[in-house]
Amino acid sequence: MTWRGSTTIKDRIFACLPYLLPIIEVFAFGQFLIAQFPPLLVLFLPLMPLLRIYYGVRYAGLIIFFALWILVVRNEKISHFIRFNTMQAILLDIVIFLFSILTDVVGLIPSGGFAIQTLSTTIFIGILAAVAYSVVQSIMGRYAEIPAISDAVYMQVR
């Protein structure tokens, strides 16, 4: 769905970059799966410097979140395609945050270890699938339609 106008190669590349935020955030949820299947770590090797910086700087996630929100999503000089994908990446990050609260609550249950592992792995795979789909669609110049999330994005991005 490219009815908002055509997209350039530059727009497509810049539309993919914000999806680094949910990938970096969801990495913590993948620890159980990566421990079971160590070859999966190879997929994250290019991101290791970013992971070290992100988890090394206090409040890096919050700073990046607000920077993307204020400087990209609310800036109408930037193309709609880039703003849409940035907002979608931000909403995926919010979903990860909400699931982290859920895993904290499940962690309060004395015998919730298996539930936490299952929930974390499901979140990890789901977010990776959503990000992969969104990046592929962005590279092709299309708007990635994720149920419920894309509807919320359209409400935010004019």
PDB file of C-alpha atoms in Angstrom:
ATOM      1  CA  MET A   1       0.000   0.000   0.000  1.00  0.00           C
ATOM      2  CA  THR A   2       2.038   2.955  -1.265  1.00  0.00           C
ATOM      3  CA  TRP A   3      -0.855   5.334  -1.814  1.00  0.00           C
ATOM      4  CA  ARG A   4       0.855   8.078   0.219  1.00  0.00           C
ATOM      5  CA  GLY A   5       3.368   8.592  -2.569  1.00  0.00           C
ATOM      6  CA  SER A   6       6.348   6.839  -3.989  1.00  0.00           C
ATOM      7  CA  THR A   7       9.316   6.002  -1.837  1.00  0.00           C
ATOM      8  CA  THR A   8      12.954   6.473  -2.690  1.00  0.00           C
ATOM      9  CA  ILE A   9      15.746   4.072  -1.838  1.00  0.00           C
ATOM     10  CA  LYS A  10      16.886   6.522   0.828  1.00  0.00           C
ATOM     11  CA  ASP A  11      13.401   6.543   2.391  1.00  0.00           C
ATOM     12  CA  ARG A  12      13.333   2.766   2.400  1.00  0.00           C
ATOM     13  CA  ILE A  13      16.688   2.527   4.189  1.00  0.00           C
ATOM     14  CA  PHE A  14      15.784   5.177   6.771  1.00  0.00           C
ATOM     15  CA  ALA A  15      12.426   3.471   7.348  1.00  0.00           C
ATOM     16  CA  CYS A  16      14.259   0.262   8.334  1.00  0.00           C
ATOM     17  CA  LEU A  17      16.620   1.849  10.881  1.00  0.00           C
ATOM     18  CA  PRO A  18      14.101   2.471  13.708  1.00  0.00           C
ATOM     19  CA  TYR A  19      13.422  -1.269  13.859  1.00  0.00           C
ATOM     20  CA  LEU A  20      16.810  -1.637  15.550  1.00  0.00           C
ATOM     21  CA  LEU A  21      15.150  -0.381  18.746  1.00  0.00           C
ATOM     22  CA  PRO A  22      12.714  -3.301  19.175  1.00  0.00           C
ATOM     23  CA  ILE A  23      15.381  -5.799  18.086  1.00  0.00           C
ATOM     24  CA  ILE A  24      17.778  -4.536  20.750  1.00  0.00           C
ATOM     25  CA  GLU A  25      15.019  -4.407  23.387  1.00  0.00           C
ATOM     26  CA  VAL A  26      13.757  -7.934  22.672  1.00  0.00           C
ATOM     27  CA  PHE A  27      17.252  -9.434  22.816  1.00  0.00           C
ATOM     28  CA  ALA A  28      16.911  -9.850  26.597  1.00  0.00           C
ATOM     29  CA  PHE A  29      13.836 -12.039  26.060  1.00  0.00           C
ATOM     30  CA  GLY A  30      15.775 -14.342  23.750  1.00  0.00           C
ATOM     31  CA  GLN A  31      18.282 -15.548  26.331  1.00  0.00           C
ATOM     32  CA  PHE A  32      16.439 -18.811  26.976  1.00  0.00           C
ATOM     33  CA  LEU A  33      16.099 -19.625  23.286  1.00  0.00           C
ATOM     34  CA  ILE A  34      19.701 -18.643  22.515  1.00  0.00           C
ATOM     35  CA  ALA A  35      20.893 -20.845  25.383  1.00  0.00           C
ATOM     36  CA  GLN A  36      19.059 -23.786  23.782  1.00  0.00           C
ATOM     37  CA  PHE A  37      20.186 -22.939  20.221  1.00  0.00           C
ATOM     38  CA  PRO A  38      23.569 -21.145  20.367  1.00  0.00           C
ATOM     39  CA  PRO A  39      23.825 -20.742  16.556  1.00  0.00           C
ATOM     40  CA  LEU A  40      21.059 -18.115  16.834  1.00  0.00           C
ATOM     41  CA  LEU A  41      23.600 -15.833  18.481  1.00  0.00           C
ATOM     42  CA  VAL A  42      25.280 -15.487  15.074  1.00  0.00           C
ATOM     43  CA  LEU A  43      22.278 -13.435  13.928  1.00  0.00           C
ATOM     44  CA  PHE A  44      22.979 -10.899  16.671  1.00  0.00           C
ATOM     45  CA  LEU A  45      26.761 -10.656  16.264  1.00  0.00           C
ATOM     46  CA  PRO A  46      26.553  -7.543  14.049  1.00  0.00           C
ATOM     47  CA  LEU A  47      24.432  -5.886  16.748  1.00  0.00           C
ATOM     48  CA  MET A  48      26.768  -6.632  19.671  1.00  0.00           C
ATOM     49  CA  PRO A  49      28.426  -3.162  19.682  1.00  0.00           C
ATOM     50  CA  LEU A  50      24.978  -1.532  19.706  1.00  0.00           C
ATOM     51  CA  LEU A  51      23.797  -3.893  22.448  1.00  0.00           C
ATOM     52  CA  ARG A  52      26.794  -2.986  24.622  1.00  0.00           C
ATOM     53  CA  ILE A  53      26.207   0.727  24.163  1.00  0.00           C
ATOM     54  CA  TYR A  54      22.445   0.436  24.648  1.00  0.00           C
ATOM     55  CA  TYR A  55      22.655  -1.594  27.844  1.00  0.00           C
ATOM     56  CA  GLY A  56      25.738   0.303  29.040  1.00  0.00           C
ATOM     57  CA  VAL A  57      24.188   3.772  28.929  1.00  0.00           C
ATOM     58  CA  ARG A  58      21.604   4.391  31.594  1.00  0.00           C
ATOM     59  CA  TYR A  59      18.212   5.423  30.176  1.00  0.00           C
ATOM     60  CA  ALA A  60      19.406   4.928  26.587  1.00  0.00           C
ATOM     61  CA  GLY A  61      16.076   3.357  25.670  1.00  0.00           C
ATOM     62  CA  LEU A  62      14.095   6.273  27.041  1.00  0.00           C
ATOM     63  CA  ILE A  63      16.339   8.818  25.315  1.00  0.00           C
ATOM     64  CA  ILE A  64      16.086   7.023  21.963  1.00  0.00           C
ATOM     65  CA  PHE A  65      12.335   6.601  22.388  1.00  0.00           C
ATOM     66  CA  PHE A  66      11.708  10.317  22.908  1.00  0.00           C
ATOM     67  CA  ALA A  67      14.242  11.328  20.249  1.00  0.00           C
ATOM     68  CA  LEU A  68      12.465   9.196  17.656  1.00  0.00           C
ATOM     69  CA  TRP A  69       9.072  10.430  18.794  1.00  0.00           C
ATOM     70  CA  ILE A  70       9.912  14.137  18.774  1.00  0.00           C
ATOM     71  CA  LEU A  71      12.476  14.367  15.971  1.00  0.00           C
ATOM     72  CA  VAL A  72      10.948  11.905  13.495  1.00  0.00           C
ATOM     73  CA  VAL A  73       7.308  11.032  14.149  1.00  0.00           C
ATOM     74  CA  ARG A  74       6.169  14.585  14.915  1.00  0.00           C
ATOM     75  CA  ASN A  75       8.290  16.177  12.164  1.00  0.00           C
ATOM     76  CA  GLU A  76       6.002  16.552   9.144  1.00  0.00           C
ATOM     77  CA  LYS A  77       8.961  17.527   6.940  1.00  0.00           C
ATOM     78  CA  ILE A  78      10.000  13.864   6.989  1.00  0.00           C
ATOM     79  CA  SER A  79       8.167  11.572   4.583  1.00  0.00           C
ATOM     80  CA  HIS A  80       5.069   9.769   5.818  1.00  0.00           C
ATOM     81  CA  PHE A  81       6.672   6.405   5.030  1.00  0.00           C
ATOM     82  CA  ILE A  82       9.592   6.995   7.410  1.00  0.00           C
ATOM     83  CA  ARG A  83       7.351   8.429  10.128  1.00  0.00           C
ATOM     84  CA  PHE A  84       4.944   5.489   9.821  1.00  0.00           C
ATOM     85  CA  ASN A  85       7.728   2.916  10.216  1.00  0.00           C
ATOM     86  CA  THR A  86       9.318   4.854  13.070  1.00  0.00           C
ATOM     87  CA  MET A  87       6.011   4.972  14.940  1.00  0.00           C
ATOM     88  CA  GLN A  88       5.461   1.282  14.294  1.00  0.00           C
ATOM     89  CA  ALA A  89       8.910   0.501  15.735  1.00  0.00           C
ATOM     90  CA  ILE A  90       8.079   2.634  18.779  1.00  0.00           C
ATOM     91  CA  LEU A  91       4.802   0.768  19.302  1.00  0.00           C
ATOM     92  CA  LEU A  92       6.600  -2.573  19.040  1.00  0.00           C
ATOM     93  CA  ASP A  93       8.961  -1.267  21.716  1.00  0.00           C
ATOM     94  CA  ILE A  94       5.980  -0.362  23.911  1.00  0.00           C
ATOM     95  CA  VAL A  95       4.608  -3.895  23.420  1.00  0.00           C
ATOM     96  CA  ILE A  96       7.955  -5.270  24.599  1.00  0.00           C
ATOM     97  CA  PHE A  97       7.814  -3.005  27.661  1.00  0.00           C
ATOM     98  CA  LEU A  98       4.300  -4.190  28.514  1.00  0.00           C
ATOM     99  CA  PHE A  99       5.359  -7.817  28.171  1.00  0.00           C
ATOM    100  CA  SER A 100       8.345  -7.162  30.432  1.00  0.00           C
ATOM    101  CA  ILE A 101       5.879  -6.046  33.109  1.00  0.00           C
ATOM    102  CA  LEU A 102       3.915  -9.250  32.515  1.00  0.00           C
ATOM    103  CA  THR A 103       7.022 -11.412  32.889  1.00  0.00           C
ATOM    104  CA  ASP A 104       7.878  -9.573  36.114  1.00  0.00           C
ATOM    105  CA  VAL A 105       4.416 -10.364  37.468  1.00  0.00           C
ATOM    106  CA  VAL A 106       4.685 -14.009  36.393  1.00  0.00           C
ATOM    107  CA  GLY A 107       8.098 -14.098  38.077  1.00  0.00           C
ATOM    108  CA  LEU A 108       6.406 -13.445  41.412  1.00  0.00           C
ATOM    109  CA  ILE A 109       4.754 -16.859  41.206  1.00  0.00           C
ATOM    110  CA  PRO A 110       6.982 -19.356  43.055  1.00  0.00           C
ATOM    111  CA  SER A 111       6.909 -22.017  40.345  1.00  0.00           C
ATOM    112  CA  GLY A 112       6.700 -19.663  37.343  1.00  0.00           C
ATOM    113  CA  GLY A 113      10.094 -20.477  35.803  1.00  0.00           C
ATOM    114  CA  PHE A 114       8.724 -22.512  32.932  1.00  0.00           C
ATOM    115  CA  ALA A 115       6.005 -19.927  32.281  1.00  0.00           C
ATOM    116  CA  ILE A 116       8.597 -17.149  32.130  1.00  0.00           C
ATOM    117  CA  GLN A 117      10.755 -19.133  29.703  1.00  0.00           C
ATOM    118  CA  THR A 118       7.783 -19.874  27.479  1.00  0.00           C
ATOM    119  CA  LEU A 119       6.500 -16.307  27.580  1.00  0.00           C
ATOM    120  CA  SER A 120       9.954 -14.838  26.923  1.00  0.00           C
ATOM    121  CA  THR A 121      10.593 -17.131  23.979  1.00  0.00           C
ATOM    122  CA  THR A 122       7.168 -16.374  22.505  1.00  0.00           C
ATOM    123  CA  ILE A 123       7.724 -12.634  22.841  1.00  0.00           C
ATOM    124  CA  PHE A 124      11.187 -12.946  21.296  1.00  0.00           C
ATOM    125  CA  ILE A 125       9.993 -14.916  18.273  1.00  0.00           C
ATOM    126  CA  GLY A 126       6.886 -12.769  17.802  1.00  0.00           C
ATOM    127  CA  ILE A 127       8.738  -9.456  17.863  1.00  0.00           C
ATOM    128  CA  LEU A 128      11.494 -10.792  15.601  1.00  0.00           C
ATOM    129  CA  ALA A 129       8.856 -11.967  13.122  1.00  0.00           C
ATOM    130  CA  ALA A 130       7.067  -8.588  13.225  1.00  0.00           C
ATOM    131  CA  VAL A 131      10.337  -6.707  12.753  1.00  0.00           C
ATOM    132  CA  ALA A 132      11.482  -8.998   9.924  1.00  0.00           C
ATOM    133  CA  TYR A 133       8.132  -8.571   8.168  1.00  0.00           C
ATOM    134  CA  SER A 134       8.229  -4.796   8.628  1.00  0.00           C
ATOM    135  CA  VAL A 135      11.797  -4.473   7.372  1.00  0.00           C
ATOM    136  CA  VAL A 136      11.097  -6.596   4.280  1.00  0.00           C
ATOM    137  CA  GLN A 137       7.986  -4.547   3.521  1.00  0.00           C
ATOM    138  CA  SER A 138       9.938  -1.310   4.035  1.00  0.00           C
ATOM    139  CA  ILE A 139      12.699  -2.443   1.694  1.00  0.00           C
ATOM    140  CA  MET A 140      10.059  -3.203  -0.922  1.00  0.00           C
ATOM    141  CA  GLY A 141       8.541   0.270  -0.391  1.00  0.00           C
ATOM    142  CA  ARG A 142       5.281  -0.958   1.123  1.00  0.00           C
ATOM    143  CA  TYR A 143       3.600  -0.132   4.395  1.00  0.00           C
ATOM    144  CA  ALA A 144       3.813  -3.084   6.797  1.00  0.00           C
ATOM    145  CA  GLU A 145       0.330  -3.839   8.078  1.00  0.00           C
ATOM    146  CA  ILE A 146       0.500  -5.456  11.529  1.00  0.00           C
ATOM    147  CA  PRO A 147      -2.983  -5.961  13.027  1.00  0.00           C
ATOM    148  CA  ALA A 148      -3.885  -3.485  15.792  1.00  0.00           C
ATOM    149  CA  ILE A 149      -0.415  -1.907  15.799  1.00  0.00           C
ATOM    150  CA  SER A 150      -0.696  -0.400  12.310  1.00  0.00           C
ATOM    151  CA  ASP A 151      -4.143   0.926  13.136  1.00  0.00           C
ATOM    152  CA  ALA A 152      -2.681   2.731  16.146  1.00  0.00           C
ATOM    153  CA  VAL A 153       0.157   4.042  13.981  1.00  0.00           C
ATOM    154  CA  TYR A 154      -2.276   5.514  11.459  1.00  0.00           C
ATOM    155  CA  MET A 155      -4.038   7.308  14.305  1.00  0.00           C
ATOM    156  CA  GLN A 156      -0.760   8.900  15.434  1.00  0.00           C
ATOM    157  CA  VAL A 157       0.875   9.706  12.111  1.00  0.00           C
ATOM    158  CA  ARG A 158      -1.010  12.204   9.987  1.00  0.00           C
TER     159      ARG A 158
END
